Coordinates of N, CA and C in Angstrom, one line a residue:
M1 N 49.6 -99.6 8.9 CA 50.6 -99.4 7.8 C 51.5 -100.6 7.6
A2 N 51.9 -101.3 8.6 CA 52.7 -102.4 8.5 C 52.0 -103.5 7.7
S3 N 50.7 -103.7 8.0 CA 49.9 -104.7 7.3 C 49.8 -104.4 5.8
F4 N 49.7 -103.1 5.5 CA 49.6 -102.7 4.1 C 50.9 -103.0 3.3
L5 N 52.0 -102.8 4.0 CA 53.3 -103.1 3.4 C 53.5 -104.6 3.2
K6 N 53.0 -105.4 4.2 CA 53.0 -106.9 4.1 C 52.2 -107.3 2.9
A7 N 51.1 -106.7 2.6 CA 50.2 -107.1 1.5 C 50.8 -106.7 0.2
L8 N 51.5 -105.5 0.2 CA 52.0 -105.0 -1.0 C 53.3 -105.7 -1.5
G9 N 54.0 -106.3 -0.6 CA 55.2 -107.0 -0.9 C 55.0 -108.2 -1.9
P10 N 54.1 -109.1 -1.6 CA 53.8 -110.2 -2.6 C 53.3 -109.6 -3.9
L11 N 52.5 -108.6 -3.9 CA 52.0 -108.0 -5.2 C 53.2 -107.5 -6.0
L12 N 54.1 -106.8 -5.4 CA 55.3 -106.2 -6.1 C 56.1 -107.4 -6.6
T13 N 56.3 -108.4 -5.8 CA 57.1 -109.6 -6.2 C 56.5 -110.2 -7.5
L14 N 55.2 -110.2 -7.6 CA 54.5 -110.8 -8.8 C 54.7 -109.8 -10.0
L15 N 54.6 -108.5 -9.8 CA 54.7 -107.6 -10.9 C 56.1 -107.3 -11.4
F16 N 57.1 -107.6 -10.5 CA 58.5 -107.3 -10.9 C 59.0 -108.0 -12.2
P17 N 58.7 -109.3 -12.3 CA 59.1 -110.0 -13.5 C 58.4 -109.4 -14.8
L18 N 57.1 -109.0 -14.6 CA 56.4 -108.4 -15.8 C 57.2 -107.1 -16.2
G19 N 57.7 -106.3 -15.3 CA 58.4 -105.1 -15.7 C 59.7 -105.5 -16.5
G20 N 60.3 -106.6 -16.1 CA 61.5 -107.1 -16.8 C 61.1 -107.5 -18.2
L21 N 60.0 -108.1 -18.4 CA 59.5 -108.5 -19.7 C 59.3 -107.3 -20.6
L22 N 58.7 -106.2 -20.1 CA 58.5 -105.0 -20.8 C 59.8 -104.4 -21.3
V23 N 60.8 -104.4 -20.5 CA 62.1 -103.9 -20.9 C 62.8 -104.8 -21.9
D24 N 62.7 -106.1 -21.7 CA 63.3 -107.0 -22.7 C 62.6 -106.9 -24.0
S25 N 61.2 -106.7 -24.0 CA 60.5 -106.7 -25.3 C 60.9 -105.4 -26.1
Q26 N 61.3 -104.4 -25.5 CA 61.7 -103.2 -26.2 C 63.0 -103.5 -27.0
N27 N 63.8 -104.4 -26.5 CA 65.1 -104.7 -27.2 C 65.0 -105.9 -28.1
L28 N 63.9 -106.4 -28.4 CA 63.8 -107.6 -29.3 C 64.4 -107.4 -30.6
S29 N 64.1 -106.2 -31.2 CA 64.6 -105.9 -32.6 C 66.1 -105.8 -32.5
W30 N 66.7 -105.3 -31.4 CA 68.2 -105.2 -31.3 C 68.7 -106.6 -31.2
K31 N 68.1 -107.4 -30.4 CA 68.6 -108.8 -30.2 C 68.6 -109.6 -31.5
E32 N 67.5 -109.4 -32.2 CA 67.3 -110.1 -33.5 C 68.4 -109.5 -34.5
F33 N 68.6 -108.2 -34.5 CA 69.6 -107.7 -35.4 C 71.0 -108.3 -35.1
M34 N 71.3 -108.3 -33.8 CA 72.6 -108.8 -33.5 C 72.7 -110.3 -33.8
K35 N 71.7 -111.1 -33.6 CA 71.7 -112.5 -33.9 C 71.9 -112.7 -35.4
Q36 N 71.3 -111.9 -36.3 CA 71.4 -112.0 -37.7 C 72.7 -111.4 -38.3
H37 N 73.3 -110.4 -37.7 CA 74.3 -109.6 -38.4 C 75.7 -109.6 -37.7
Y38 N 75.7 -109.9 -36.4 CA 76.9 -109.6 -35.7 C 77.9 -110.8 -35.7
L39 N 79.2 -110.6 -35.9 CA 80.2 -111.6 -35.8 C 81.1 -111.2 -34.7
S40 N 81.3 -112.1 -33.7 CA 82.1 -111.8 -32.6 C 83.6 -111.7 -32.9
T41 N 84.4 -110.9 -32.3 CA 85.8 -110.8 -32.5 C 86.6 -111.8 -31.7
S42 N 85.9 -112.7 -31.0 CA 86.6 -113.7 -30.3 C 87.1 -114.8 -31.2
W43 N 86.6 -114.9 -32.5 CA 87.1 -115.7 -33.5 C 87.8 -114.9 -34.5
K44 N 88.7 -115.5 -35.3 CA 89.4 -114.8 -36.4 C 88.4 -114.6 -37.5
F45 N 88.5 -113.5 -38.2 CA 87.5 -113.2 -39.3 C 87.6 -114.3 -40.3
S46 N 88.7 -114.9 -40.6 CA 88.8 -115.9 -41.6 C 88.2 -117.2 -41.2
D47 N 87.9 -117.4 -39.9 CA 87.2 -118.6 -39.5 C 85.7 -118.6 -39.8
Y48 N 85.1 -117.5 -40.1 CA 83.7 -117.4 -40.4 C 83.5 -117.8 -41.8
K49 N 82.5 -118.7 -42.1 CA 82.2 -119.2 -43.4 C 80.7 -119.0 -43.6
C50 N 80.4 -118.5 -44.8 CA 79.0 -118.1 -45.1 C 78.0 -119.3 -45.0
N51 N 78.4 -120.4 -45.6 CA 77.5 -121.6 -45.6 C 77.1 -121.9 -44.1
D52 N 78.0 -121.9 -43.2 CA 77.7 -122.2 -41.8 C 76.9 -121.1 -41.2
L53 N 77.3 -119.9 -41.4 CA 76.6 -118.7 -40.8 C 75.1 -118.6 -41.2
M54 N 74.9 -118.8 -42.5 CA 73.5 -118.7 -43.0 C 72.6 -119.7 -42.4
K55 N 73.1 -120.9 -42.1 CA 72.3 -122.0 -41.5 C 72.2 -121.7 -40.0
Q56 N 73.2 -121.3 -39.3 CA 73.2 -121.2 -37.8 C 72.4 -119.9 -37.4
R57 N 72.5 -118.9 -38.1 CA 71.9 -117.6 -37.7 C 70.5 -117.3 -38.1
E58 N 69.9 -118.2 -38.8 CA 68.5 -118.0 -39.3 C 68.4 -116.7 -40.1
A59 N 69.4 -116.4 -40.9 CA 69.5 -115.2 -41.7 C 68.3 -115.3 -42.8
P60 N 67.7 -114.2 -43.1 CA 66.6 -114.2 -44.1 C 67.1 -114.8 -45.4
Q61 N 66.2 -115.7 -45.9 CA 66.6 -116.4 -47.1 C 65.9 -115.7 -48.4
D62 N 65.2 -114.6 -48.2 CA 64.5 -114.0 -49.3 C 65.3 -113.0 -50.1
R63 N 66.6 -112.8 -49.7 CA 67.4 -111.9 -50.4 C 68.6 -112.7 -51.1
N64 N 69.2 -112.0 -52.1 CA 70.4 -112.7 -52.8 C 71.6 -112.6 -51.9
Y65 N 71.7 -111.7 -51.0 CA 72.9 -111.6 -50.1 C 72.5 -111.2 -48.7
H66 N 73.5 -111.4 -47.8 CA 73.3 -111.0 -46.4 C 74.7 -110.5 -45.9
I67 N 74.6 -109.5 -45.0 CA 75.8 -108.9 -44.5 C 76.0 -109.2 -43.0
F68 N 77.2 -109.6 -42.7 CA 77.6 -109.8 -41.3 C 78.7 -108.7 -40.9
I69 N 78.6 -108.2 -39.7 CA 79.5 -107.2 -39.3 C 80.5 -107.7 -38.2
Y70 N 81.8 -107.6 -38.5 CA 82.8 -108.1 -37.6 C 83.4 -107.0 -36.8
T71 N 83.0 -106.8 -35.5 CA 83.4 -105.7 -34.7 C 83.0 -106.0 -33.2
F72 N 83.4 -105.2 -32.3 CA 83.0 -105.3 -30.9 C 81.5 -104.9 -30.9
W73 N 80.7 -105.6 -30.1 CA 79.2 -105.4 -30.1 C 78.9 -104.0 -29.6
H74 N 79.7 -103.4 -28.8 CA 79.4 -102.1 -28.2 C 79.5 -101.0 -29.3
K75 N 80.3 -101.2 -30.4 CA 80.4 -100.2 -31.4 C 79.1 -100.1 -32.2
I76 N 78.4 -101.2 -32.4 CA 77.1 -101.2 -33.0 C 76.1 -100.6 -32.1
E77 N 76.2 -101.0 -30.8 CA 75.2 -100.5 -29.9 C 75.2 -98.9 -29.8
H78 N 76.4 -98.4 -29.9 CA 76.6 -96.9 -29.7 C 76.3 -96.1 -31.0
I79 N 75.9 -96.7 -32.1 CA 75.6 -96.0 -33.3 C 74.4 -95.1 -33.0
C80 N 73.4 -95.5 -32.3 CA 72.2 -94.7 -32.1 C 72.3 -93.7 -30.9
L81 N 73.4 -93.6 -30.3 CA 73.6 -92.7 -29.1 C 74.0 -91.3 -29.6
R82 N 73.3 -90.3 -29.0 CA 73.7 -88.9 -29.2 C 74.6 -88.5 -28.1
K83 N 74.0 -88.6 -26.9 CA 74.7 -88.3 -25.7 C 74.4 -89.5 -24.8
W84 N 75.0 -89.5 -23.6 CA 74.8 -90.6 -22.7 C 73.3 -90.7 -22.4
R85 N 72.7 -91.8 -22.5 CA 71.3 -92.1 -22.3 C 70.3 -91.4 -23.2
D86 N 70.8 -90.8 -24.3 CA 69.9 -90.1 -25.2 C 70.1 -90.8 -26.6
R87 N 69.0 -91.4 -27.1 CA 69.2 -92.2 -28.3 C 68.4 -91.6 -29.4
Y88 N 68.9 -91.7 -30.6 CA 68.2 -91.4 -31.9 C 67.1 -92.5 -32.0
R89 N 65.9 -92.1 -32.5 CA 64.8 -93.0 -32.6 C 64.2 -92.9 -34.0
N90 N 64.0 -94.0 -34.7 CA 63.4 -94.1 -36.0 C 64.1 -93.1 -37.0
V91 N 65.4 -93.2 -37.1 CA 66.2 -92.5 -38.1 C 67.2 -93.4 -38.7
Y92 N 67.8 -92.9 -39.8 CA 68.9 -93.6 -40.5 C 70.2 -92.9 -40.2
I93 N 71.2 -93.6 -39.9 CA 72.5 -92.9 -39.5 C 73.6 -93.7 -40.2
W94 N 74.5 -92.9 -40.9 CA 75.7 -93.5 -41.4 C 76.7 -93.6 -40.3
A95 N 77.4 -94.7 -40.2 CA 78.4 -94.9 -39.2 C 79.6 -94.0 -39.6
Q96 N 80.3 -93.5 -38.6 CA 81.4 -92.5 -38.8 C 82.7 -93.2 -39.2
H97 N 82.7 -94.5 -39.0 CA 83.9 -95.3 -39.3 C 83.5 -96.6 -40.1
P98 N 84.4 -97.1 -41.0 CA 84.0 -98.3 -41.7 C 84.1 -99.5 -40.8
F99 N 83.3 -100.5 -41.1 CA 83.3 -101.8 -40.4 C 83.8 -102.9 -41.3
K100 N 84.4 -103.9 -40.7 CA 84.8 -105.0 -41.5 C 83.6 -105.9 -41.6
I101 N 83.3 -106.2 -42.9 CA 82.0 -107.0 -43.1 C 82.3 -108.3 -43.9
L102 N 81.4 -109.2 -43.8 CA 81.4 -110.4 -44.6 C 80.1 -110.4 -45.3
Q103 N 80.1 -110.4 -46.6 CA 78.9 -110.5 -47.5 C 78.8 -111.9 -48.0
C104 N 77.6 -112.4 -47.8 CA 77.3 -113.8 -48.3 C 76.3 -113.7 -49.4
Y105 N 76.8 -114.2 -50.6 CA 75.9 -114.2 -51.8 C 75.5 -115.6 -52.1
Q106 N 74.2 -115.8 -52.5 CA 73.7 -117.1 -52.8 C 74.3 -117.5 -54.2
E107 N 74.7 -118.8 -54.2 CA 75.2 -119.4 -55.5 C 73.9 -119.7 -56.3
G108 N 74.1 -120.2 -57.5 CA 73.0 -120.5 -58.4 C 72.1 -121.6 -57.9
N109 N 72.6 -122.5 -57.1 CA 71.7 -123.6 -56.7 C 71.0 -123.3 -55.4
Q110 N 71.1 -122.1 -54.9 CA 70.3 -121.6 -53.8 C 70.7 -122.3 -52.4
K111 N 71.6 -123.2 -52.4 CA 71.9 -123.9 -51.2 C 73.3 -123.6 -50.6
S112 N 74.1 -123.0 -51.5 CA 75.5 -122.6 -51.0 C 75.7 -121.1 -51.2
Y113 N 76.7 -120.6 -50.5 CA 77.0 -119.2 -50.5 C 78.4 -119.0 -50.8
R114 N 78.7 -117.9 -51.6 CA 80.1 -117.5 -51.7 C 80.3 -116.2 -50.8
E115 N 81.5 -116.0 -50.5 CA 81.7 -114.9 -49.5 C 82.7 -113.9 -50.0
H116 N 82.5 -112.7 -49.6 CA 83.4 -111.6 -49.8 C 83.5 -110.8 -48.5
G117 N 84.8 -110.6 -48.1 CA 85.1 -109.8 -46.9 C 85.7 -108.5 -47.4
G118 N 85.5 -107.5 -46.5 CA 86.0 -106.2 -46.8 C 85.6 -105.2 -45.8
Y119 N 85.8 -103.9 -46.1 CA 85.5 -102.8 -45.3 C 84.4 -102.0 -45.9
S120 N 83.5 -101.5 -45.1 CA 82.4 -100.7 -45.7 C 81.8 -99.7 -44.7
Y121 N 81.4 -98.6 -45.2 CA 80.6 -97.7 -44.3 C 79.2 -98.2 -44.4
I122 N 78.5 -98.2 -43.3 CA 77.1 -98.8 -43.2 C 76.2 -97.7 -42.7
E123 N 75.0 -97.7 -43.3 CA 73.9 -96.8 -42.9 C 73.0 -97.7 -42.1
F124 N 72.8 -97.4 -40.8 CA 72.0 -98.2 -39.9 C 70.6 -97.5 -39.7
H125 N 69.7 -98.3 -39.3 CA 68.4 -97.8 -38.9 C 68.3 -97.9 -37.4
C126 N 68.0 -96.8 -36.7 CA 67.8 -96.8 -35.3 C 66.3 -96.9 -35.1
G127 N 65.8 -98.0 -34.5 CA 64.4 -98.3 -34.3 C 63.8 -97.3 -33.2
M128 N 62.5 -97.5 -33.0 CA 61.8 -96.7 -32.1 C 62.3 -96.8 -30.6
N129 N 63.0 -98.0 -30.4 CA 63.5 -98.2 -29.0 C 64.9 -97.6 -28.9
G130 N 65.5 -97.0 -29.9 CA 66.8 -96.3 -29.8 C 67.9 -97.2 -30.0
Y131 N 67.7 -98.4 -30.5 CA 68.8 -99.4 -30.8 C 68.8 -99.7 -32.3
V132 N 69.9 -100.1 -32.9 CA 70.0 -100.5 -34.2 C 69.1 -101.7 -34.5
D133 N 68.3 -101.6 -35.5 CA 67.5 -102.8 -35.9 C 67.5 -103.2 -37.3
G134 N 68.4 -102.5 -38.1 CA 68.5 -102.8 -39.5 C 69.7 -102.1 -40.2
I135 N 70.0 -102.7 -41.4 CA 71.0 -102.1 -42.2 C 70.3 -101.6 -43.4
E136 N 70.4 -100.3 -43.7 CA 69.7 -99.7 -44.8 C 70.6 -99.7 -46.1
D137 N 71.8 -99.4 -46.0 CA 72.7 -99.2 -47.1 C 74.1 -99.4 -46.7
I138 N 75.0 -99.7 -47.7 CA 76.4 -99.8 -47.5 C 77.2 -99.1 -48.5
Q139 N 78.4 -98.6 -48.2 CA 79.2 -98.0 -49.2 C 80.5 -98.8 -49.1
L140 N 80.7 -99.7 -50.1 CA 81.8 -100.6 -50.1 C 83.1 -99.9 -50.3
L141 N 84.1 -100.1 -49.5 CA 85.4 -99.5 -49.6 C 86.4 -100.4 -50.2
D142 N 86.5 -101.7 -49.8 CA 87.5 -102.6 -50.2 C 87.0 -104.0 -49.9
I143 N 87.3 -104.9 -50.9 CA 86.9 -106.3 -50.7 C 88.2 -107.1 -50.5
K144 N 88.2 -107.9 -49.4 CA 89.4 -108.8 -49.1 C 88.8 -109.9 -48.3
K145 N 89.5 -111.0 -48.4 CA 89.1 -112.1 -47.5 C 90.3 -112.8 -47.0

């Protein structure tokens, strides 16, 4: 029995990192969403500029505008939660509270962006992994910068 455990140890050691890769791969859409849309509250909202963000964040260039959300990351993460450890999957959910957003619109020359800040209710898509992976719609409340 002891020799079996000795042989099983190295095998488990080799398989353990693969298990971590599977867990991480389930959250790729969440990580990509956060990379493209999330603005950290560690900076002032007014410090964020669309021209810089669109270059740094690898935001999709195929649309006329892009939305960034300025809030604590856990508020976005909890959109898809029903109960503790129970997540909505492959559904659209309107957030129950408005978020401060920065909308970046392409200027005519396609290389610069103008920005509008404000508050909006957002309809999120909860992916198959139970995490937010997209913005479906917004209901603009107020535009300020």
